[in-house]
Coordinates of C-alpha atoms in Angstrom, one line a residue:
X1 CA 0.0 -0.1 0.1
X2 CA 1.0 3.4 -0.4
X3 CA -0.6 6.7 0.4
X4 CA 0.6 10.5 0.1
X5 CA -1.1 13.4 2.4
X6 CA -0.9 17.0 0.3
X7 CA -0.5 20.0 2.0
X8 CA -2.6 22.9 0.6
X9 CA -2.5 26.5 0.5
X10 CA -4.5 29.1 1.5
X11 CA -6.3 28.9 -1.6
X12 CA -7.1 25.3 -1.0
X13 CA -8.6 26.4 2.7
X14 CA -10.9 29.1 1.2
X15 CA -14.4 27.5 0.3
X16 CA -15.0 30.8 -1.9
X17 CA -11.9 29.6 -4.1
X18 CA -13.8 27.6 -6.8
X19 CA -12.1 27.5 -9.9
X20 CA -8.7 28.0 -8.3
X21 CA -8.1 24.7 -6.2
X22 CA -4.8 22.6 -7.4
X23 CA -5.7 20.2 -9.7
X24 CA -3.7 16.8 -9.1
X25 CA -2.6 13.8 -11.0
X26 CA -1.7 10.2 -9.5
X27 CA -0.4 7.6 -12.2
X28 CA 0.7 4.4 -11.4
X29 CA 2.6 2.5 -14.1
X30 CA 1.4 5.4 -16.6
X31 CA -2.3 4.8 -15.5
X32 CA -4.3 7.8 -14.4
X33 CA -5.6 6.5 -10.9
X34 CA -6.4 9.6 -9.1
X35 CA -7.9 13.1 -10.5
X36 CA -8.0 15.2 -7.7
X37 CA -8.9 18.9 -6.8
X38 CA -7.2 20.1 -3.4
X39 CA -9.9 22.1 -1.4
X40 CA -8.9 21.4 2.1
X41 CA -5.8 21.9 4.0
X42 CA -4.7 18.4 4.0
X43 CA -5.9 15.4 2.0
X44 CA -4.7 11.8 2.3
X45 CA -4.8 10.1 -1.3
X46 CA -4.4 6.5 -1.4
X47 CA -2.2 5.4 -4.4
X48 CA -1.9 1.9 -4.5
X49 CA -3.1 -0.8 -2.5
X50 CA -3.2 -4.7 -3.5
X51 CA -3.1 -8.2 -2.1
X52 CA -0.1 -9.4 -4.3
X53 CA 3.1 -8.1 -4.1
X54 CA 3.7 -6.0 -7.5
X55 CA 6.7 -3.3 -8.8
X56 CA 4.9 0.3 -9.4
X57 CA 6.2 3.4 -10.4
X58 CA 4.3 6.1 -8.9
X59 CA 4.1 9.8 -10.3
X60 CA 2.7 12.4 -8.7
X61 CA 1.7 15.8 -11.2
X62 CA 0.2 19.3 -10.5
X63 CA -1.6 19.2 -13.5
X64 CA -2.8 23.0 -13.1
X65 CA -0.5 26.2 -12.9
X66 CA 1.3 27.4 -9.8
X67 CA -0.1 31.3 -10.2
X68 CA -3.8 30.2 -9.4
X69 CA -2.4 28.1 -6.0
X70 CA 0.0 26.1 -4.7
X71 CA 0.7 22.3 -3.3
X72 CA 3.2 20.6 -0.6
X73 CA 3.9 17.2 -0.1
X74 CA 3.1 16.7 3.9
X75 CA 4.0 12.8 4.1
X76 CA 4.3 9.5 2.1
X77 CA 3.6 6.5 3.9
X78 CA 4.2 2.8 2.2
X79 CA 3.8 -0.8 3.2
X80 CA 6.5 -2.4 0.7
X81 CA 8.7 -4.7 0.3
X82 CA 12.3 -2.7 0.6
X83 CA 12.1 0.8 -0.2
X84 CA 11.0 3.0 -2.2
X85 CA 13.3 4.6 -4.9
X86 CA 13.3 7.9 -7.3
X87 CA 13.0 7.0 -10.8
X88 CA 16.0 7.2 -13.1
X89 CA 16.9 10.8 -14.8
X90 CA 15.9 10.9 -18.5
X91 CA 18.9 11.0 -20.8
X92 CA 17.7 14.5 -22.4
X93 CA 16.0 17.7 -20.7
X94 CA 13.9 20.3 -21.9
X95 CA 12.7 23.9 -20.4
X96 CA 9.4 25.6 -21.2
X97 CA 8.5 28.8 -20.9
X98 CA 5.1 30.0 -22.2
X99 CA 2.0 31.2 -21.1
X100 CA -1.7 29.4 -20.7
X101 CA -0.8 27.5 -24.1
X102 CA 2.1 25.9 -22.3
X103 CA -0.4 24.9 -19.1
X104 CA -2.9 23.8 -21.0
X105 CA -5.6 26.5 -20.0
X106 CA -9.3 25.2 -20.8
X107 CA -8.2 22.0 -22.6
X108 CA -11.2 20.2 -20.8
X109 CA -13.5 22.7 -20.8
X110 CA -16.3 22.0 -23.8
X111 CA -17.6 25.5 -23.8
X112 CA -14.7 27.9 -25.5
X113 CA -16.8 30.9 -23.9
X114 CA -16.3 29.7 -20.3
X115 CA -14.0 31.6 -17.7
X116 CA -10.8 30.3 -16.4
X117 CA -10.7 27.2 -14.1
X118 CA -7.9 24.6 -13.1
X119 CA -10.6 22.1 -13.1
X120 CA -10.5 22.2 -16.7
X121 CA -6.6 23.0 -17.2
X122 CA -4.5 19.9 -17.9
X123 CA -0.8 20.2 -18.4
X124 CA -0.1 16.9 -19.5
X125 CA -2.3 17.8 -22.7
X126 CA -0.3 20.7 -24.0
X127 CA 2.1 20.9 -26.5
X128 CA 4.8 21.3 -23.9
X129 CA 4.1 18.2 -21.9
X130 CA 3.5 15.6 -25.2
X131 CA 6.5 17.0 -26.6
X132 CA 8.4 16.3 -23.5
X133 CA 7.2 12.4 -23.2
X134 CA 7.7 11.8 -27.1
X135 CA 11.0 12.5 -26.9
X136 CA 11.4 11.1 -23.5
X137 CA 12.4 13.9 -21.9
X138 CA 12.5 15.3 -18.6
X139 CA 10.8 18.6 -18.3
X140 CA 10.4 22.2 -16.5
X141 CA 7.6 24.2 -17.5
X142 CA 7.8 28.0 -16.6
X143 CA 4.3 28.8 -17.4
X144 CA 1.9 31.6 -16.5
X145 CA -1.6 32.2 -18.0
X146 CA -2.2 35.7 -19.1
X147 CA 1.5 36.6 -18.7
X148 CA 3.5 38.6 -21.0
X149 CA 7.4 39.5 -21.9
X150 CA 6.4 43.3 -22.2
X151 CA 2.4 42.9 -21.1
X152 CA 0.2 40.5 -19.7
X153 CA -2.7 40.1 -21.1
X154 CA -5.3 43.4 -21.7
X155 CA -8.7 44.1 -22.9
X156 CA -8.4 47.4 -23.1
X157 CA -5.2 48.4 -24.6
X158 CA -3.4 49.8 -21.3
X159 CA 0.1 48.2 -20.8
X160 CA -0.7 45.2 -17.6
X161 CA 3.5 45.5 -16.3
X162 CA 2.4 43.2 -13.3
X163 CA 2.2 39.9 -15.1
X164 CA 5.8 39.9 -17.2
X165 CA 7.7 36.3 -17.2
X166 CA 11.3 38.3 -16.8
X167 CA 10.1 38.9 -13.0
X168 CA 9.5 35.9 -12.1
X169 CA 11.9 33.6 -14.4
X170 CA 14.5 33.5 -11.4
X171 CA 11.7 32.5 -9.1
X172 CA 10.0 29.1 -8.4
X173 CA 7.1 30.3 -9.9
X174 CA 4.2 33.3 -9.5
X175 CA 1.3 32.3 -7.1
X176 CA -1.5 33.7 -5.3
X177 CA -1.4 31.3 -3.4
X178 CA 0.9 31.1 -0.3
X179 CA 1.4 28.7 3.3
X180 CA 0.7 30.7 6.6
X181 CA 1.7 33.7 5.0
X182 CA 4.9 33.2 4.9
X183 CA 6.1 31.1 2.1
X184 CA 5.0 32.0 -1.7
X185 CA 6.8 30.7 -4.7
X186 CA 7.4 34.2 -5.8
X187 CA 10.1 34.8 -3.0
X188 CA 12.1 31.3 -3.6
X189 CA 14.9 31.4 -5.7
X190 CA 15.0 29.0 -8.0
X191 CA 18.0 26.3 -8.1
X192 CA 19.4 26.5 -11.9
X193 CA 21.9 24.1 -11.0
X194 CA 19.5 21.6 -10.0
X195 CA 17.8 21.2 -13.4
X196 CA 20.1 22.3 -16.6
X197 CA 18.3 21.9 -19.5
X198 CA 19.5 21.0 -22.8
X199 CA 17.1 23.1 -24.9
X200 CA 14.7 25.8 -24.1
X201 CA 11.8 26.4 -25.9
X202 CA 10.1 29.7 -25.6
X203 CA 6.6 30.0 -26.5
X204 CA 5.7 34.0 -25.3
X205 CA 3.9 37.1 -27.3
X206 CA 0.4 35.9 -27.4
X207 CA -0.4 38.4 -24.7
X208 CA 1.8 41.0 -25.6
X209 CA 0.0 41.1 -28.7
X210 CA -3.0 42.3 -26.9
X211 CA -1.1 45.3 -26.0
X212 CA 1.2 45.6 -28.9
X213 CA -1.5 45.1 -31.8
X214 CA 0.0 47.3 -35.1
X215 CA 1.2 50.1 -33.0
X216 CA 5.1 50.1 -34.4
X217 CA 6.7 52.0 -31.3
X218 CA 5.1 49.0 -28.9
X219 CA 6.3 46.1 -31.2
X220 CA 9.5 47.7 -31.4
X221 CA 9.4 47.7 -27.3
X222 CA 8.7 44.3 -27.7
X223 CA 11.4 43.4 -30.0
X224 CA 13.2 45.2 -27.4
X225 CA 11.9 43.4 -24.1
X226 CA 12.5 39.9 -25.7
X227 CA 16.2 40.7 -26.2
X228 CA 16.5 41.5 -22.6
X229 CA 14.9 38.3 -21.6
X230 CA 16.7 36.1 -24.2
X231 CA 20.1 38.0 -22.5
X232 CA 18.4 36.8 -19.0
X233 CA 18.1 33.1 -20.0
X234 CA 21.2 32.8 -21.8
X235 CA 22.7 34.3 -18.5
X236 CA 21.0 31.5 -16.0
X237 CA 21.4 28.8 -18.5
X238 CA 25.3 29.4 -20.4
X239 CA 25.9 27.3 -23.5
X240 CA 22.4 26.2 -23.7
X241 CA 20.3 26.7 -27.1
X242 CA 17.1 28.7 -27.0
X243 CA 14.1 28.1 -29.3
X244 CA 11.4 30.6 -30.2

C-alpha cells in the first residue's frame, strides 16, 4: 500500500476559491488512477493498494499552474518490501517557457466561452508535456496564463506590467497562493543547478500582442524586451540553445 498526504495553501482552505484549487493527477505505471482538486488544507490519498506483491512506478503531477494555487507533500507512507526510490532521470532535459498555451488552459472545457478554471486545465494535454514525452525527456515548465514579456493580457489596450515572465523567471514561480502568509513561490529563488536543460523552448508573445497590436512603437518595445529576456535566460543557462 502507498499513501500520500498533500498539504494545501490558503486557496485550498478557502470555500470561496472555486475554480482555483490545485488539480492533481496521480499515475501508477503511467495510468491515471486519481484526478483530484485540492479543496482542503490536507488530503490523504491512497495511491496504490494490492493483496499481492507488485513493483509499481508512481508519478504525482500538478496538472494546474502555480499562479492559481500551490501544493506541498507532507507525508508519504508505504507498506512495501524493500525501499521506495526515485525514478532514474531521463537522458534528455527540456525547459518550456510560456503562457496559458503551455499550461494547458481550458483543454478540458467543452465551452470555449467559459472563464478560467483549474478544473479544466491539464498541462499533460499541452504541446509542452506531449513533446517531452515523445522525446523521452525530463522537463521543466515555466508558464503562467496571461503573462507576457512586456505586458500581460489586456482588454483595454493599456499595458499590464504586473504579469511579466521576466520578473519571475529566476523564482520558483508566481502564485496567489501562500502557506501561512510566509511561504510564497514568488519569493523563493530557483536553483538553476538543480535542473540543467539541453534545450529551452520559448513560446511567449500572445499576451503581449493584446497590448502591442499594430502599434510600431509598442512592437519595437516588445522586440527590445524579448532581447533583454533572452539575455537573462542565457545568463542563467550558459551554453544552452534557445528556440522561439
